CSV table of N, CA and C in Angstrom, one decimal:
chain,number,residue,atom,x,y,z
A,254,MET,N,-29.9,-47.6,-21.7
A,254,MET,CA,-29.9,-49.0,-21.7
A,254,MET,C,-28.7,-49.5,-21.1
A,255,THR,N,-28.8,-50.6,-20.3
A,255,THR,CA,-27.6,-51.2,-19.7
A,255,THR,C,-27.3,-52.5,-20.5
A,256,ALA,N,-26.1,-52.6,-20.9
A,256,ALA,CA,-25.7,-53.8,-21.6
A,256,ALA,C,-24.2,-54.1,-21.3
A,257,PRO,N,-23.9,-55.3,-20.9
A,257,PRO,CA,-22.5,-55.7,-20.6
A,257,PRO,C,-21.7,-55.8,-21.9
A,258,LYS,N,-20.4,-55.5,-21.8
A,258,LYS,CA,-19.5,-55.7,-23.0
A,258,LYS,C,-19.4,-57.2,-23.3
A,259,ALA,N,-19.1,-57.5,-24.5
A,259,ALA,CA,-18.9,-58.9,-24.9
A,259,ALA,C,-17.9,-59.6,-24.0
A,260,GLY,N,-18.3,-60.7,-23.6
A,260,GLY,CA,-17.5,-61.5,-22.7
A,260,GLY,C,-17.6,-61.2,-21.2
A,261,GLN,N,-18.4,-60.2,-20.9
A,261,GLN,CA,-18.7,-59.8,-19.5
A,261,GLN,C,-20.0,-60.4,-19.0
A,262,ARG,N,-20.1,-60.7,-17.7
A,262,ARG,CA,-21.3,-61.3,-17.2
A,262,ARG,C,-22.4,-60.2,-17.0
A,263,ASP,N,-23.6,-60.6,-17.1
A,263,ASP,CA,-24.8,-59.7,-17.0
A,263,ASP,C,-25.2,-59.6,-15.6
A,264,PHE,N,-26.1,-58.7,-15.3
A,264,PHE,CA,-26.8,-58.5,-14.0
A,264,PHE,C,-27.6,-59.8,-13.7
A,265,PRO,N,-27.9,-60.1,-12.4
A,265,PRO,CA,-27.5,-59.4,-11.2
A,265,PRO,C,-26.1,-59.8,-10.8
A,266,TYR,N,-25.4,-59.0,-10.0
A,266,TYR,CA,-24.1,-59.3,-9.5
A,266,TYR,C,-24.2,-59.5,-8.0
A,267,LYS,N,-23.4,-60.4,-7.4
A,267,LYS,CA,-23.4,-60.6,-6.0
A,267,LYS,C,-22.1,-59.9,-5.5
A,268,VAL,N,-22.2,-59.0,-4.5
A,268,VAL,CA,-21.1,-58.3,-4.0
A,268,VAL,C,-21.1,-58.4,-2.5
A,269,SER,N,-19.9,-58.1,-1.9
A,269,SER,CA,-19.8,-58.0,-0.5
A,269,SER,C,-18.8,-56.9,-0.1
A,270,GLU,N,-18.7,-56.6,1.1
A,270,GLU,CA,-17.7,-55.6,1.5
A,270,GLU,C,-16.3,-56.0,1.1
A,271,SER,N,-16.0,-57.3,1.2
A,271,SER,CA,-14.7,-57.7,0.9
A,271,SER,C,-14.5,-58.1,-0.6
A,272,ASP,N,-15.7,-58.1,-1.4
A,272,ASP,CA,-15.6,-58.4,-2.8
A,272,ASP,C,-16.5,-57.5,-3.6
A,273,PRO,N,-16.1,-56.2,-3.7
A,273,PRO,CA,-17.0,-55.2,-4.4
A,273,PRO,C,-16.9,-55.4,-5.9
A,274,GLU,N,-17.8,-54.7,-6.6
A,274,GLU,CA,-17.8,-54.8,-8.0
A,274,GLU,C,-17.7,-53.3,-8.5
A,275,VAL,N,-16.8,-53.1,-9.5
A,275,VAL,CA,-16.6,-51.8,-10.1
A,275,VAL,C,-17.3,-51.8,-11.5
A,276,PHE,N,-18.1,-50.7,-11.7
A,276,PHE,CA,-18.7,-50.6,-13.0
A,276,PHE,C,-18.2,-49.4,-13.7
A,277,TYR,N,-17.9,-49.5,-15.0
A,277,TYR,CA,-17.4,-48.4,-15.8
A,277,TYR,C,-18.6,-48.0,-16.7
A,278,VAL,N,-19.0,-46.8,-16.7
A,278,VAL,CA,-20.2,-46.3,-17.5
A,278,VAL,C,-19.7,-45.5,-18.7
A,279,PHE,N,-20.1,-45.9,-19.9
A,279,PHE,CA,-19.8,-45.2,-21.1
A,279,PHE,C,-21.1,-44.5,-21.6
A,280,ALA,N,-21.1,-43.2,-21.7
A,280,ALA,CA,-22.2,-42.4,-22.2
A,280,ALA,C,-21.9,-41.7,-23.5
A,281,ASP,N,-22.7,-41.9,-24.4
A,281,ASP,CA,-22.5,-41.3,-25.8
A,281,ASP,C,-23.7,-40.6,-26.3
A,282,ALA,N,-23.6,-39.5,-26.9
A,282,ALA,CA,-24.7,-38.8,-27.5
A,282,ALA,C,-24.2,-38.2,-28.8
A,283,GLN,N,-24.6,-38.7,-29.9
A,283,GLN,CA,-24.1,-38.3,-31.2
A,283,GLN,C,-24.6,-36.9,-31.5
A,284,ALA,N,-25.9,-36.6,-31.4
A,284,ALA,CA,-26.5,-35.4,-31.8
A,284,ALA,C,-27.4,-34.7,-30.8
A,285,HIS,N,-27.2,-35.0,-29.5
A,285,HIS,CA,-28.1,-34.5,-28.5
A,285,HIS,C,-27.3,-34.0,-27.3
A,286,ASP,N,-27.9,-33.1,-26.5
A,286,ASP,CA,-27.3,-32.7,-25.3
A,286,ASP,C,-28.2,-33.2,-24.2
A,287,VAL,N,-27.6,-34.2,-23.4
A,287,VAL,CA,-28.5,-34.9,-22.5
A,287,VAL,C,-28.0,-34.8,-21.0
A,288,SER,N,-28.9,-34.6,-20.1
A,288,SER,CA,-28.6,-34.7,-18.7
A,288,SER,C,-29.2,-36.0,-18.2
A,289,TRP,N,-28.4,-36.7,-17.4
A,289,TRP,CA,-28.8,-38.0,-16.9
A,289,TRP,C,-28.1,-38.4,-15.6
A,290,TYR,N,-28.7,-39.4,-15.0
A,290,TYR,CA,-28.1,-40.0,-13.8
A,290,TYR,C,-28.4,-41.5,-13.8
A,291,LEU,N,-27.8,-42.3,-12.9
A,291,LEU,CA,-28.0,-43.7,-12.8
A,291,LEU,C,-28.8,-44.0,-11.6
A,292,GLU,N,-29.7,-45.0,-11.7
A,292,GLU,CA,-30.3,-45.5,-10.5
A,292,GLU,C,-30.0,-47.0,-10.4
A,293,LEU,N,-29.4,-47.4,-9.3
A,293,LEU,CA,-28.9,-48.7,-9.0
A,293,LEU,C,-29.8,-49.4,-8.0
A,294,ASP,N,-30.5,-50.4,-8.4
A,294,ASP,CA,-31.4,-51.1,-7.4
A,294,ASP,C,-30.5,-52.2,-6.7
A,295,TRP,N,-30.7,-52.3,-5.4
A,295,TRP,CA,-29.9,-53.3,-4.7
A,295,TRP,C,-30.8,-54.0,-3.7
A,296,SER,N,-30.3,-55.2,-3.2
A,296,SER,CA,-31.0,-55.9,-2.2
A,296,SER,C,-30.0,-56.6,-1.3
A,297,SER,N,-30.4,-56.8,-0.1
A,297,SER,CA,-29.5,-57.5,0.9
A,297,SER,C,-30.4,-58.1,1.9
A,298,GLY,N,-30.5,-59.4,1.8
A,298,GLY,CA,-31.5,-60.1,2.7
A,298,GLY,C,-32.9,-59.6,2.4
A,299,SER,N,-33.5,-59.2,3.5
A,299,SER,CA,-34.9,-58.7,3.4
A,299,SER,C,-35.0,-57.2,3.0
A,300,LYS,N,-33.8,-56.5,3.0
A,300,LYS,CA,-33.8,-55.1,2.7
A,300,LYS,C,-33.5,-54.8,1.2
A,301,SER,N,-34.0,-53.7,0.7
A,301,SER,CA,-33.7,-53.4,-0.7
A,301,SER,C,-33.9,-51.9,-0.8
A,302,GLY,N,-33.4,-51.3,-1.9
A,302,GLY,CA,-33.5,-49.9,-2.2
A,302,GLY,C,-33.0,-49.5,-3.5
A,303,THR,N,-32.9,-48.2,-3.7
A,303,THR,CA,-32.3,-47.7,-5.0
A,303,THR,C,-31.3,-46.6,-4.6
A,304,VAL,N,-30.2,-46.7,-5.2
A,304,VAL,CA,-29.1,-45.6,-5.0
A,304,VAL,C,-29.0,-44.8,-6.3
A,305,ARG,N,-29.1,-43.5,-6.1
A,305,ARG,CA,-29.0,-42.6,-7.3
A,305,ARG,C,-27.5,-42.2,-7.4
A,306,VAL,N,-27.0,-42.4,-8.6
A,306,VAL,CA,-25.6,-42.0,-8.8
A,306,VAL,C,-25.6,-40.8,-9.7
A,307,ASP,N,-25.1,-39.6,-9.2
A,307,ASP,CA,-25.1,-38.4,-10.0
A,307,ASP,C,-23.8,-37.6,-9.8
A,308,ASP,N,-23.8,-36.4,-10.2
A,308,ASP,CA,-22.6,-35.5,-10.1
A,308,ASP,C,-22.8,-34.6,-8.9
A,309,HIS,N,-22.6,-35.1,-7.7
A,309,HIS,CA,-22.8,-34.3,-6.5
A,309,HIS,C,-24.2,-33.6,-6.4
A,310,GLY,N,-25.2,-34.4,-6.7
A,310,GLY,CA,-26.6,-33.9,-6.6
A,310,GLY,C,-27.1,-33.3,-7.9
A,311,LYS,N,-26.3,-33.2,-8.9
A,311,LYS,CA,-26.8,-32.7,-10.2
A,311,LYS,C,-26.6,-33.9,-11.2
A,312,PRO,N,-27.4,-33.9,-12.3
A,312,PRO,CA,-27.3,-34.9,-13.3
A,312,PRO,C,-25.9,-34.8,-14.0
A,313,PHE,N,-25.4,-35.9,-14.6
A,313,PHE,CA,-24.3,-35.8,-15.5
A,313,PHE,C,-24.8,-35.2,-16.8
A,314,ARG,N,-23.9,-34.7,-17.6
A,314,ARG,CA,-24.2,-34.1,-18.8
A,314,ARG,C,-23.4,-34.7,-19.9
A,315,THR,N,-24.0,-35.2,-21.0
A,315,THR,CA,-23.3,-35.7,-22.2
A,315,THR,C,-23.8,-34.9,-23.4
A,316,SER,N,-22.8,-34.3,-24.1
A,316,SER,CA,-23.1,-33.4,-25.2
A,316,SER,C,-22.8,-34.1,-26.5
A,317,GLY,N,-23.7,-34.0,-27.5
A,317,GLY,CA,-23.4,-34.6,-28.8
A,317,GLY,C,-22.3,-33.9,-29.5
A,318,SER,N,-21.6,-34.7,-30.3
A,318,SER,CA,-20.4,-34.2,-30.9
A,318,SER,C,-20.5,-34.3,-32.5
A,319,LEU,N,-21.7,-34.5,-33.0
A,319,LEU,CA,-21.8,-34.6,-34.4
A,319,LEU,C,-21.3,-33.3,-35.1
A,320,GLY,N,-20.3,-33.5,-36.0
A,320,GLY,CA,-19.8,-32.4,-36.7
A,320,GLY,C,-18.8,-31.6,-35.9
A,321,ARG,N,-18.4,-32.0,-34.7
A,321,ARG,CA,-17.4,-31.3,-33.9
A,321,ARG,C,-16.4,-32.3,-33.4
A,322,PRO,N,-15.2,-31.8,-33.0
A,322,PRO,CA,-14.2,-32.7,-32.5
A,322,PRO,C,-14.7,-33.4,-31.2
A,323,ALA,N,-14.3,-34.6,-31.0
A,323,ALA,CA,-14.7,-35.3,-29.8
A,323,ALA,C,-13.4,-35.7,-29.0
A,324,TYR,N,-13.6,-35.9,-27.7
A,324,TYR,CA,-12.5,-36.2,-26.8
A,324,TYR,C,-12.9,-37.3,-25.8
A,325,ASP,N,-11.9,-38.1,-25.4
A,325,ASP,CA,-12.0,-39.1,-24.4
A,325,ASP,C,-11.1,-38.9,-23.3
A,326,TYR,N,-11.5,-39.3,-22.1
A,326,TYR,CA,-10.6,-39.3,-20.9
A,326,TYR,C,-10.4,-40.8,-20.6
A,327,PRO,N,-9.4,-41.5,-21.1
A,327,PRO,CA,-9.4,-43.0,-20.9
A,327,PRO,C,-9.2,-43.4,-19.5
A,328,LEU,N,-9.7,-44.6,-19.1
A,328,LEU,CA,-9.5,-45.1,-17.8
A,328,LEU,C,-8.0,-45.2,-17.5
A,329,GLY,N,-7.6,-44.7,-16.3
A,329,GLY,CA,-6.2,-44.7,-16.0
A,329,GLY,C,-5.4,-43.6,-16.6
A,330,GLY,N,-6.0,-42.8,-17.5
A,330,GLY,CA,-5.4,-41.7,-18.1
A,330,GLY,C,-5.1,-40.5,-17.2
A,331,SER,N,-4.4,-39.5,-17.8
A,331,SER,CA,-4.1,-38.3,-17.0
A,331,SER,C,-4.5,-37.1,-17.8
A,332,GLU,N,-5.0,-37.3,-19.0
A,332,GLU,CA,-5.4,-36.1,-19.7
A,332,GLU,C,-6.4,-36.5,-20.8
A,333,TRP,N,-7.2,-35.5,-21.3
A,333,TRP,CA,-8.1,-35.7,-22.4
A,333,TRP,C,-7.3,-36.0,-23.7
A,334,GLN,N,-7.9,-36.9,-24.5
A,334,GLN,CA,-7.3,-37.3,-25.8
A,334,GLN,C,-8.3,-37.1,-26.9
A,335,THR,N,-7.9,-36.8,-28.1
A,335,THR,CA,-8.8,-36.7,-29.3
A,335,THR,C,-9.4,-38.1,-29.5
A,336,ALA,N,-10.7,-38.2,-29.6
A,336,ALA,CA,-11.3,-39.5,-29.8
A,336,ALA,C,-11.3,-39.9,-31.3
A,337,ALA,N,-11.3,-41.2,-31.5
A,337,ALA,CA,-11.4,-41.7,-32.8
A,337,ALA,C,-12.8,-41.4,-33.4
A,338,PRO,N,-12.9,-41.2,-34.7
A,338,PRO,CA,-14.2,-40.9,-35.3
A,338,PRO,C,-15.2,-42.0,-35.0
A,339,ALA,N,-16.5,-41.6,-34.7
A,339,ALA,CA,-17.5,-42.6,-34.5
A,339,ALA,C,-17.9,-43.4,-35.8
A,340,GLY,N,-18.3,-44.6,-35.6
A,340,GLY,CA,-18.7,-45.3,-36.7
A,340,GLY,C,-18.3,-46.7,-36.7
């Protein structure tokens, strides 16, 4: 499910080569091991398509951490950090 953070604008976004948009994706799986990828629908004038965002041709993988230590790699960070407990 796609949902903007509080205070952020929702889709659709208008972008250009000189005014791109950066999206940060947060994936969480409490008790499951999931493989996933994103599909981004786009349009430009009369053209449209779908771009698949994946890990060099493979799906991303998010592993549940229920009952195990969890780690985050913060934006702008340089190393993994112990994550705060979920809840």
